[in-house]
mmCIF file of C-alpha atoms (C1' of nucleotides) in Angstrom:
data_model
loop_
_atom_site.group_PDB
_atom_site.id
_atom_site.type_symbol
_atom_site.label_atom_id
_atom_site.label_comp_id
_atom_site.label_asym_id
_atom_site.label_seq_id
_atom_site.Cartn_x
_atom_site.Cartn_y
_atom_site.Cartn_z
ATOM 1 C CA MET A 19 77.226 44.480 119.420
ATOM 2 C CA PRO A 20 77.704 40.888 120.720
ATOM 3 C CA SER A 21 79.285 40.669 124.188
ATOM 4 C CA SER A 22 81.916 38.233 122.863
ATOM 5 C CA ASN A 23 83.547 41.205 121.097
ATOM 6 C CA LEU A 24 84.080 43.069 124.364
ATOM 7 C CA PRO A 25 87.439 43.123 126.120
ATOM 8 C CA PRO A 26 87.585 40.672 129.096
ATOM 9 C CA SER A 27 88.572 43.496 131.473
ATOM 10 C CA SER A 28 85.133 45.096 131.275
ATOM 11 C CA PRO A 29 82.389 42.960 132.836
ATOM 12 C CA LEU A 30 78.882 44.295 132.499
ATOM 13 C CA PRO A 31 77.665 46.056 135.681
ATOM 14 C CA SER A 32 74.617 44.807 137.560
ATOM 15 C CA SER A 33 71.243 46.124 136.477
ATOM 16 C CA PRO A 34 70.765 49.773 137.596
ATOM 17 C CA SER A 35 66.988 49.314 137.807
ATOM 18 C CA ARG A 36 67.409 46.622 140.533
ATOM 19 C CA ALA A 37 69.492 49.005 142.683
ATOM 20 C CA THR A 38 66.818 51.669 142.263
ATOM 21 C CA ASP A 39 64.070 49.226 143.335
ATOM 22 C CA ASP A 40 66.069 48.251 146.468
ATOM 23 C CA LEU A 41 66.628 51.931 147.314
ATOM 24 C CA MET A 42 62.917 52.720 147.008
ATOM 25 C CA ASP A 43 62.096 49.739 149.222
ATOM 26 C CA ILE A 44 64.495 50.908 151.980
ATOM 27 C CA VAL A 45 63.227 54.502 151.777
ATOM 28 C CA GLN A 46 59.661 53.173 152.308
ATOM 29 C CA GLN A 47 60.785 51.315 155.471
ATOM 30 C CA MET A 48 62.686 54.292 157.005
ATOM 31 C CA THR A 49 59.877 55.847 159.053
ATOM 32 C CA PRO A 50 60.522 57.811 162.319
ATOM 33 C CA SER A 51 58.667 55.170 164.335
ATOM 34 C CA LYS A 52 61.184 52.392 163.518
ATOM 35 C CA PRO A 53 63.387 51.262 166.470
ATOM 36 C CA PRO A 54 67.103 52.324 166.364
ATOM 37 C CA ASP A 55 68.451 48.822 165.618
ATOM 38 C CA VAL A 56 66.163 48.509 162.543
ATOM 39 C CA LEU A 57 67.248 51.992 161.334
ATOM 40 C CA ARG A 58 70.939 50.964 161.806
ATOM 41 C CA ARG A 59 70.340 47.831 159.654
ATOM 42 C CA LEU A 60 68.583 49.866 156.933
ATOM 43 C CA ARG A 61 71.483 52.360 156.951
ATOM 44 C CA ARG A 62 73.985 49.502 156.462
ATOM 45 C CA ASN A 63 71.878 48.259 153.505
ATOM 46 C CA LEU A 64 71.831 51.778 152.046
ATOM 47 C CA GLN A 65 75.626 52.000 152.328
ATOM 48 C CA SER A 66 75.959 48.611 150.646
ATOM 49 C CA ILE A 67 73.779 49.682 147.705
ATOM 50 C CA ALA A 68 75.741 52.956 147.424
ATOM 51 C CA ASN A 69 78.991 50.952 147.256
ATOM 52 C CA ASP A 70 77.537 48.717 144.547
ATOM 53 C CA VAL A 71 76.379 51.741 142.503
ATOM 54 C CA GLN A 72 79.807 53.328 142.871
ATOM 55 C CA GLU A 73 81.464 50.115 141.657
ATOM 56 C CA ASP A 74 78.999 49.858 138.761
ATOM 57 C CA ASN A 75 79.780 53.466 137.847
ATOM 58 C CA SER A 76 83.512 52.761 137.783
ATOM 59 C CA SER A 77 82.887 49.611 135.784
ATOM 60 C CA LEU A 78 80.853 51.576 133.198
ATOM 61 C CA LYS A 79 83.598 54.183 132.897
ATOM 62 C CA ARG A 80 86.204 51.465 132.323
ATOM 63 C CA ARG A 81 83.917 49.896 129.739
ATOM 64 C CA ILE A 82 83.488 53.197 127.863
ATOM 65 C CA THR A 83 87.270 53.683 127.830
ATOM 66 C CA ASP A 84 87.768 50.133 126.535
ATOM 67 C CA LEU A 85 85.197 50.663 123.766
ATOM 68 C CA GLU A 86 86.765 54.001 122.808
ATOM 69 C CA ASN A 87 90.204 52.421 122.582
ATOM 70 C CA GLN A 88 88.819 49.473 120.658
ATOM 71 C CA SER A 89 87.021 51.688 118.123
ATOM 72 C CA ALA A 90 90.099 53.901 117.766
ATOM 73 C CA SER A 91 92.269 50.903 116.925
ATOM 74 C CA THR A 92 89.828 49.525 114.348
ATOM 75 C CA ALA A 93 88.668 52.855 112.824
ATOM 76 C CA ARG A 94 89.556 53.497 109.220
ATOM 77 C CA PRO A 95 92.338 56.042 108.878
ATOM 78 C CA ARG A 96 90.901 59.466 108.038
ATOM 79 C CA LYS A 97 91.300 60.416 104.452
ATOM 80 C CA GLN A 98 94.359 62.577 104.130
ATOM 81 C CA ARG A 99 94.494 65.225 101.454
ATOM 82 C CA ARG A 100 97.541 64.674 99.305
ATOM 83 C CA ARG A 101 99.712 67.730 99.566
ATOM 84 C CA GLY A 102 102.712 68.369 97.427
ATOM 85 C CA ASN A 103 105.654 68.916 99.759
ATOM 86 C CA ARG A 104 107.648 71.266 97.564
ATOM 87 C CA ALA A 105 110.284 72.019 100.180
ATOM 88 C CA ALA A 106 111.004 68.304 100.717
ATOM 89 C CA HIS A 107 111.332 67.708 96.984
ATOM 90 C CA ALA A 108 113.473 70.766 96.332
ATOM 91 C CA ASP A 109 116.881 70.378 94.778
ATOM 92 C CA ASP A 110 119.617 69.581 97.344
ATOM 93 C CA SER A 111 121.479 72.710 96.311
ATOM 94 C CA VAL A 112 118.630 74.931 97.592
ATOM 95 C CA PRO A 113 119.432 76.243 101.091
ATOM 96 C CA ASN A 114 116.529 76.290 103.610
ATOM 97 C CA PRO A 115 113.827 75.279 101.081
ATOM 98 C CA GLN A 116 111.150 75.472 103.802
ATOM 99 C CA THR A 117 111.901 79.120 104.539
ATOM 100 C CA ILE A 118 112.205 79.991 100.862
ATOM 101 C CA GLU A 119 108.836 78.408 100.144
ATOM 102 C CA GLU A 120 107.141 80.345 102.957
ATOM 103 C CA ARG A 121 108.682 83.652 101.913
ATOM 104 C CA THR A 122 107.776 83.091 98.265
ATOM 105 C CA ARG A 123 104.188 82.195 99.130
ATOM 106 C CA GLU A 124 103.927 85.425 101.108
ATOM 107 C CA LYS A 125 105.245 87.351 98.073
ATOM 108 C CA GLY A 126 102.573 85.667 95.957
ATOM 109 C CA ARG A 127 99.940 86.945 98.398
ATOM 110 C CA HIS A 128 101.349 90.452 98.290
ATOM 111 C CA PHE A 129 101.559 90.378 94.477
ATOM 112 C CA LEU A 130 97.903 89.403 94.189
ATOM 113 C CA VAL A 131 96.771 92.276 96.400
ATOM 114 C CA GLN A 132 98.840 94.931 94.618
ATOM 115 C CA GLU A 133 99.226 93.762 91.031
ATOM 116 C CA ALA A 134 96.947 91.118 89.502
ATOM 117 C CA LEU A 135 94.383 88.467 90.385
ATOM 118 C CA PHE A 136 95.749 86.032 87.787
ATOM 119 C CA LEU A 137 98.979 85.264 85.973
ATOM 120 C CA VAL A 138 98.808 86.247 82.284
ATOM 121 C CA ASP A 139 100.335 82.861 81.415
ATOM 122 C CA PRO A 140 101.162 79.770 83.473
ATOM 123 C CA ASP A 141 104.645 79.733 81.887
ATOM 124 C CA VAL A 142 105.527 83.191 83.136
ATOM 125 C CA PHE A 143 108.067 81.734 85.596
ATOM 126 C CA THR A 144 109.948 79.657 83.063
ATOM 127 C CA VAL A 145 110.307 82.022 80.082
ATOM 128 C CA ASP A 146 113.667 83.684 79.501
ATOM 129 C CA ILE A 147 113.936 87.336 80.444
ATOM 130 C CA ASP A 148 114.061 89.480 77.312
ATOM 131 C CA GLU A 149 116.743 92.085 78.034
ATOM 132 C CA ASP A 150 115.500 94.250 75.135
ATOM 133 C CA PHE A 151 111.918 94.369 76.421
ATOM 134 C CA ASP A 152 110.491 97.906 76.544
ATOM 135 C CA PRO A 153 107.743 98.276 79.221
ATOM 136 C CA ARG A 154 105.947 100.752 76.941
ATOM 137 C CA ASP A 155 105.235 97.822 74.616
ATOM 138 C CA GLU A 156 103.816 95.668 77.403
ATOM 139 C CA PHE A 157 100.351 95.303 75.883
ATOM 140 C CA SER A 158 101.345 95.033 72.226
ATOM 141 C CA SER A 159 101.565 91.227 72.172
ATOM 142 C CA ASP A 160 101.028 88.151 74.355
ATOM 143 C CA LYS A 161 104.791 87.710 74.542
ATOM 144 C CA ASN A 162 105.216 91.247 75.857
ATOM 145 C CA LYS A 163 102.391 90.805 78.387
ATOM 146 C CA ILE A 164 104.317 87.860 79.816
ATOM 147 C CA GLN A 165 107.535 89.856 79.886
ATOM 148 C CA GLY A 166 105.744 92.722 81.624
ATOM 149 C CA GLN A 167 104.286 90.515 84.318
ATOM 150 C CA LEU A 168 107.570 88.660 84.760
ATOM 151 C CA ARG A 169 109.241 91.987 85.541
ATOM 152 C CA GLN A 170 106.537 92.773 88.087
ATOM 153 C CA ILE A 171 107.011 89.387 89.744
ATOM 154 C CA MET A 172 110.788 89.815 89.845
ATOM 155 C CA HIS A 173 110.251 93.134 91.591
ATOM 156 C CA TYR A 174 108.555 91.271 94.454
ATOM 157 C CA LEU A 175 111.029 88.372 94.741
ATOM 158 C CA PRO A 176 113.998 88.701 97.146
ATOM 159 C CA ASP A 177 117.409 88.329 95.502
ATOM 160 C CA ASP A 178 118.092 84.791 96.738
ATOM 161 C CA VAL A 179 114.662 83.698 95.428
ATOM 162 C CA LYS A 180 115.117 85.423 92.048
ATOM 163 C CA ARG A 181 117.939 83.021 91.217
ATOM 164 C CA LEU A 182 115.549 80.065 91.701
ATOM 165 C CA ARG A 183 112.722 81.614 89.652
ATOM 166 C CA THR A 184 112.372 78.779 87.132
ATOM 167 C CA THR A 185 112.142 76.018 89.764
ATOM 168 C CA GLU A 186 108.897 74.309 90.733
ATOM 169 C CA LEU A 187 109.590 75.329 94.328
ATOM 170 C CA ILE A 188 109.292 79.029 93.480
ATOM 171 C CA SER A 189 106.584 78.983 90.796
ATOM 172 C CA GLY A 190 104.506 76.579 92.903
ATOM 173 C CA ALA A 191 104.885 78.549 96.132
ATOM 174 C CA PHE A 192 104.175 81.890 94.429
ATOM 175 C CA THR A 193 101.036 80.684 92.626
ATOM 176 C CA ASP A 194 99.953 78.901 95.812
ATOM 177 C CA GLY A 195 100.193 82.217 97.664
ATOM 178 C CA MET A 196 98.192 83.938 94.922
ATOM 179 C CA ALA A 197 95.510 81.218 94.948
ATOM 180 C CA SER A 198 95.234 81.356 98.713
ATOM 181 C CA GLN A 199 94.884 85.151 98.780
ATOM 182 C CA ARG A 200 92.412 85.108 95.863
ATOM 183 C CA SER A 201 90.251 82.507 97.587
ATOM 184 C CA SER A 202 90.384 84.338 100.891
ATOM 185 C CA THR A 203 89.551 87.686 99.276
ATOM 186 C CA SER A 204 86.621 86.384 97.232
ATOM 187 C CA ASN A 205 85.153 84.480 100.174
ATOM 188 C CA ARG A 206 85.387 87.485 102.463
ATOM 189 C CA LEU A 207 83.891 89.834 99.862
ATOM 190 C CA ARG A 208 80.783 87.671 99.465
ATOM 191 C CA GLY A 209 80.804 86.910 103.186
ATOM 192 C CA ALA A 210 81.753 89.221 106.031
ATOM 193 C CA SER A 211 82.410 92.293 103.851
ATOM 194 C CA LEU A 212 79.266 92.199 101.732
ATOM 195 C CA SER A 213 76.940 94.110 104.058
ATOM 196 C CA LYS A 214 79.555 96.869 104.387
ATOM 197 C CA ILE A 215 79.879 97.259 100.612
ATOM 198 C CA VAL A 216 76.251 97.057 99.398
ATOM 199 C CA ASP A 217 72.979 98.310 100.871
ATOM 200 C CA ASN A 218 70.913 95.171 100.333
ATOM 201 C CA VAL A 219 72.541 91.752 100.560
ATOM 202 C CA LYS A 220 69.367 89.823 99.683
ATOM 203 C CA PRO A 221 69.892 89.640 95.872
ATOM 204 C CA PHE A 222 73.429 88.350 96.453
ATOM 205 C CA GLU A 223 72.270 85.076 97.984
ATOM 206 C CA THR A 224 71.961 83.165 94.696
ATOM 207 C CA SER A 225 73.523 83.205 91.259
ATOM 208 C CA SER A 226 70.149 83.879 89.594
ATOM 209 C CA GLY A 227 69.415 86.591 92.163
ATOM 210 C CA ARG A 228 72.626 88.376 91.198
ATOM 211 C CA PHE A 229 71.881 87.980 87.483
ATOM 212 C CA ASN A 230 68.357 89.378 87.802
ATOM 213 C CA ALA A 231 69.441 92.315 89.938
ATOM 214 C CA PHE A 232 72.830 93.277 88.526
ATOM 215 C CA ALA A 233 73.356 91.878 85.001
ATOM 216 C CA GLU A 234 72.848 95.308 83.414
ATOM 217 C CA LEU A 235 74.982 96.986 86.060
ATOM 218 C CA ILE A 236 77.963 94.885 84.994
ATOM 219 C CA GLY A 237 77.389 95.328 81.234
ATOM 220 C CA TYR A 238 75.037 92.531 80.155
ATOM 221 C CA GLN A 239 73.802 92.995 76.586
ATOM 222 C CA PRO A 240 70.838 90.707 75.782
ATOM 223 C CA GLY A 241 70.994 88.628 72.619
ATOM 224 C CA THR A 242 69.132 89.596 69.434
ATOM 225 C CA ASP A 243 68.170 87.753 66.260
ATOM 226 C CA THR A 244 71.642 88.314 64.898
ATOM 227 C CA ARG A 245 73.752 88.315 68.045
ATOM 228 C CA GLU A 246 74.423 86.152 71.105
ATOM 229 C CA PRO A 247 74.097 87.842 74.522
ATOM 230 C CA TYR A 248 77.386 89.114 75.904
ATOM 231 C CA TYR A 249 78.959 91.233 78.635
ATOM 232 C CA SER A 250 80.295 94.574 77.396
ATOM 233 C CA LYS A 251 83.760 95.662 78.474
ATOM 234 C CA LEU A 252 83.161 99.406 78.784
ATOM 235 C CA ASP A 253 79.369 99.897 78.732
ATOM 236 C CA VAL A 254 79.415 98.852 82.361
ATOM 237 C CA PRO A 255 77.603 101.262 84.717
ATOM 238 C CA LEU A 256 79.425 99.780 87.713
ATOM 239 C CA LEU A 257 82.724 101.120 86.384
ATOM 240 C CA TYR A 258 81.727 104.774 86.610
ATOM 241 C CA ASP A 259 80.944 107.244 89.331
ATOM 242 C CA ALA A 260 77.952 108.630 87.424
ATOM 243 C CA TRP A 261 76.660 106.481 84.559
ATOM 244 C CA GLN A 262 75.124 108.685 81.861
ATOM 245 C CA GLY A 263 74.250 105.912 79.427
ATOM 246 C CA LYS A 264 77.662 105.923 77.764
ATOM 247 C CA LYS A 265 81.266 105.468 78.800
ATOM 248 C CA ASP A 266 82.884 108.465 80.458
ATOM 249 C CA LEU A 267 86.615 108.191 81.054
ATOM 250 C CA ASN A 268 86.533 111.041 83.575
ATOM 251 C CA SER A 269 84.547 108.970 86.054
ATOM 252 C CA LEU A 270 86.041 105.553 85.154
ATOM 253 C CA PHE A 271 86.981 103.426 88.202
ATOM 254 C CA ARG A 272 85.310 105.935 90.537
ATOM 255 C CA ASN A 273 82.168 104.062 91.492
ATOM 256 C CA PRO A 274 81.748 103.999 95.299
ATOM 257 C CA ILE A 275 81.348 100.204 95.156
ATOM 258 C CA ILE A 276 84.871 99.901 93.730
ATOM 259 C CA LEU A 277 86.291 102.128 96.448
ATOM 260 C CA LYS A 278 84.471 100.186 99.169
ATOM 261 C CA THR A 279 85.713 96.920 97.695
ATOM 262 C CA TYR A 280 89.268 98.254 97.760
ATOM 263 C CA ALA A 281 88.861 99.365 101.383
ATOM 264 C CA SER A 282 87.501 95.938 102.362
ATOM 265 C CA VAL A 283 90.352 94.113 100.662
ATOM 266 C CA ILE A 284 93.147 96.078 102.318
ATOM 267 C CA ARG A 285 91.486 96.807 105.676
ATOM 268 C CA GLY A 286 89.285 93.806 106.248
ATOM 269 C CA PRO A 287 85.479 93.464 106.333
ATOM 270 C CA ASN A 288 84.962 96.623 108.404
ATOM 271 C CA GLY A 289 87.367 98.638 106.285
ATOM 272 C CA ALA A 290 84.569 100.166 104.193
ATOM 273 C CA ASP A 291 82.457 101.136 107.205
ATOM 274 C CA GLY A 292 81.836 104.868 107.196
ATOM 275 C CA LEU A 293 84.016 105.418 104.101
ATOM 276 C CA PHE A 294 81.674 108.047 102.651
ATOM 277 C CA SER A 295 80.274 109.493 105.864
ATOM 278 C CA GLY A 296 83.546 110.678 107.376
ATOM 279 C CA LYS A 297 83.338 108.034 110.088
ATOM 280 C CA LEU A 298 86.017 105.720 108.735
ATOM 281 C CA LYS A 299 87.668 103.915 111.636
ATOM 282 C CA ARG A 300 91.034 102.279 111.190
ATOM 283 C CA PRO A 301 90.639 98.622 112.255
ATOM 284 C CA VAL A 302 92.747 97.605 115.227
ATOM 285 C CA ALA A 303 93.500 94.145 113.867
ATOM 286 C CA LYS A 304 96.364 93.058 111.650
ATOM 287 C CA THR A 305 95.123 93.971 108.167
ATOM 288 C CA VAL A 306 96.513 93.657 104.652
ATOM 289 C CA ASP A 307 97.517 97.324 104.448
ATOM 290 C CA LYS A 308 99.561 97.016 107.642
ATOM 291 C CA MET A 309 101.174 93.736 106.654
ATOM 292 C CA TYR A 310 102.261 94.954 103.243
ATOM 293 C CA LYS A 311 102.781 98.594 104.273
ATOM 294 C CA ILE A 312 100.296 99.872 101.678
ATOM 295 C CA HIS A 313 100.277 103.687 101.846
ATOM 296 C CA CYS A 314 98.941 104.551 98.390
ATOM 297 C CA SER A 315 96.795 103.039 95.639
ATOM 298 C CA VAL A 316 98.683 101.484 92.732
ATOM 299 C CA PRO A 317 97.082 100.804 89.300
ATOM 300 C CA GLY A 318 97.087 97.017 89.780
ATOM 301 C CA ALA A 319 95.174 97.265 93.059
ATOM 302 C CA ILE A 320 92.585 99.649 91.564
ATOM 303 C CA VAL A 321 91.992 97.346 88.595
ATOM 304 C CA ASN A 322 91.808 94.392 91.002
ATOM 305 C CA SER A 323 89.072 96.140 92.977
ATOM 306 C CA THR A 324 87.182 96.873 89.767
ATOM 307 C CA ILE A 325 87.376 93.256 88.629
ATOM 308 C CA LEU A 326 86.352 92.078 92.098
ATOM 309 C CA SER A 327 83.379 94.476 92.119
ATOM 310 C CA ILE A 328 82.166 93.106 88.776
ATOM 311 C CA TRP A 329 82.617 89.521 89.952
ATOM 312 C CA LEU A 330 80.868 90.322 93.245
ATOM 313 C CA HIS A 331 77.738 91.400 91.332
ATOM 314 C CA SER A 332 77.987 88.658 88.692
ATOM 315 C CA ALA A 333 76.122 85.362 88.503
ATOM 316 C CA ASP A 334 79.476 83.573 88.712
ATOM 317 C CA THR A 335 79.828 81.247 91.654
ATOM 318 C CA GLN A 336 83.620 81.127 91.772
ATOM 319 C CA LEU A 337 86.391 83.621 91.217
ATOM 320 C CA VAL A 338 88.221 81.883 88.386
ATOM 321 C CA GLU A 339 89.863 83.228 85.218
ATOM 322 C CA ILE A 340 86.735 82.726 83.099
ATOM 323 C CA GLY A 341 83.462 83.171 84.972
ATOM 324 C CA ASP A 342 81.544 79.897 85.215
ATOM 325 C CA GLU A 343 78.173 81.582 84.513
ATOM 326 C CA THR A 344 78.954 84.818 82.662
ATOM 327 C CA GLY A 345 81.891 83.635 80.581
ATOM 328 C CA ILE A 346 83.606 86.927 81.432
ATOM 329 C CA ASN A 347 87.373 86.519 81.049
ATOM 330 C CA TYR A 348 88.492 88.260 84.256
ATOM 331 C CA ARG A 349 92.165 87.723 83.484
ATOM 332 C CA GLU A 350 91.884 89.476 80.099
ATOM 333 C CA ARG A 351 89.685 92.200 81.579
ATOM 334 C CA HIS A 352 92.405 92.921 84.095
ATOM 335 C CA THR A 353 95.061 93.285 81.399
ATOM 336 C CA GLU A 354 92.847 95.555 79.287
ATOM 337 C CA MET A 355 91.823 97.800 82.168
ATOM 338 C CA TYR A 356 95.399 97.983 83.360
ATOM 339 C CA ALA A 357 96.411 99.146 79.879
ATOM 340 C CA ASP A 358 93.667 101.815 80.027
ATOM 341 C CA LEU A 359 94.811 103.039 83.424
ATOM 342 C CA THR A 360 98.547 103.205 82.766
ATOM 343 C "C1'" DA B 10 101.467 95.782 134.533
ATOM 344 C "C1'" DG B 11 98.733 91.981 133.639
ATOM 345 C "C1'" DT B 12 94.840 89.944 131.472
ATOM 346 C "C1'" DA B 13 90.768 89.193 128.931
ATOM 347 C "C1'" DC B 14 88.779 89.944 124.860
ATOM 348 C "C1'" DC B 15 88.189 91.243 119.929
ATOM 349 C "C1'" DT B 16 89.229 91.350 114.989
ATOM 350 C "C1'" DG B 17 91.346 89.790 111.005
ATOM 351 C "C1'" DA B 18 94.856 86.986 108.713
ATOM 352 C "C1'" DG B 19 96.887 82.603 107.327
ATOM 353 C "C1'" DG B 20 97.121 77.524 107.449
ATOM 354 C "C1'" DT B 21 94.990 73.024 107.246
ATOM 355 C "C1'" DG B 22 92.004 69.301 106.056
ATOM 356 C "C1'" DA B 23 87.436 67.887 104.244
ATOM 357 C "C1'" DT B 24 84.291 68.115 100.594
ATOM 358 C "C1'" DC B 25 82.603 68.743 96.079
ATOM 359 C "C1'" DG B 26 82.607 69.133 91.153
ATOM 360 C "C1'" DA B 27 85.169 69.020 86.802
ATOM 361 C "C1'" DC B 28 87.925 66.490 84.015
ATOM 362 C "C1'" DA B 29 91.084 63.088 81.907
ATOM 363 C "C1'" DT C 10 88.228 56.040 89.097
ATOM 364 C "C1'" DG C 11 91.761 59.055 90.495
ATOM 365 C "C1'" DT C 12 93.451 63.717 90.490
ATOM 366 C "C1'" DC C 13 93.159 68.494 90.921
ATOM 367 C "C1'" DG C 14 91.462 73.041 92.104
ATOM 368 C "C1'" DA C 15 88.061 75.895 94.574
ATOM 369 C "C1'" DT C 16 85.734 76.594 98.612
ATOM 370 C "C1'" DC C 17 84.501 76.226 103.345
ATOM 371 C "C1'" DA C 18 84.829 75.586 108.395
ATOM 372 C "C1'" DC C 19 87.746 75.578 111.919
ATOM 373 C "C1'" DC C 20 91.846 76.574 114.330
ATOM 374 C "C1'" DT C 21 95.827 79.366 115.870
ATOM 375 C "C1'" DC C 22 98.357 83.516 115.949
ATOM 376 C "C1'" DA C 23 99.295 88.579 115.965
ATOM 377 C "C1'" DG C 24 98.343 92.860 117.469
ATOM 378 C "C1'" DG C 25 95.415 95.941 119.241
ATOM 379 C "C1'" DT C 26 91.942 97.926 123.160
ATOM 380 C "C1'" DA C 27 89.673 97.941 127.595
ATOM 381 C "C1'" DC C 28 89.425 96.752 132.068
ATOM 382 C "C1'" DT C 29 91.237 95.595 136.743
#
DNA sequence: AGTACCTGAGGTGATCGACA
DNA sequence: TGTCGATCACCTCAGGTACT
């Protein structure tokens, strides 16, 4: 950088190598045989050099500060991620939009843990509630699936939030909470929890590694002359406690992997430690089961764990509605398994 | 009793890839 | 090219234990 760009308050210090040369020269002269007056003169010279070095040091520090300030004032502003400020854009009639947003996001988190990984339809917040809806018909049509999930969501929303259901503030905050919890859960399953759930983490390192090791375990059916390859929905060994080559409803959802996944989700990465050896230790930290006061397993959470177990062993790289590698529709799988379980 | 430390959760911003 | 969603690393906070 040219010196003309430097602030005038920061002159360059004298050369440090010259001070070092002078010091070495004086040290050479300071022998015990020198008369006292010569030693006194050499000591004065030493003091003088020390003062110069001290001044140079201070000058360098000032110069560094000047350069830091200068670079800070000319640096490009860091790229800011654009974040939708729902609370700020909420309708004026909404009291405490900030608090409502936070509470709704937390409900979205809770909903994801206990009920479903995905919404059955993005419009679920804006449809009208069908007063004649019969929960026993929940899986008979897409319309009824939406009504069923809407009822579940309403069960989680506090009364003051229920009234605002159709607003962007509520739908956005709720789905944001779900997305956050889904991301956190999937990352922790393939990260800190993995070694507690499976015996050998090596095949899990890559998408192809997972396909080669576990495709059959999660229901892969190779293609033939007349058929494209696909992933079966029920011929999935991972779903059962003891796979006998065909589906067995008595052992459905009872695979140890599913139970360990469930334990990891609600009790953190160490939650599955010792689950089947009688050495299960309740984690001391704040965990999902404590936060949401989870005392028993509900159907939604069991199906969630099953879906998560399949995804964990799949070649898919992200936990999204339709697997990016397998094409498995995890959202539909959830609905179908939930219907089987209830 | 005070504190140091640990574990796990949630929030935030950066980055990357998909997509219009 | 800009926007959006998913993911990751990093940070702070809460709530617990262990030690002094």
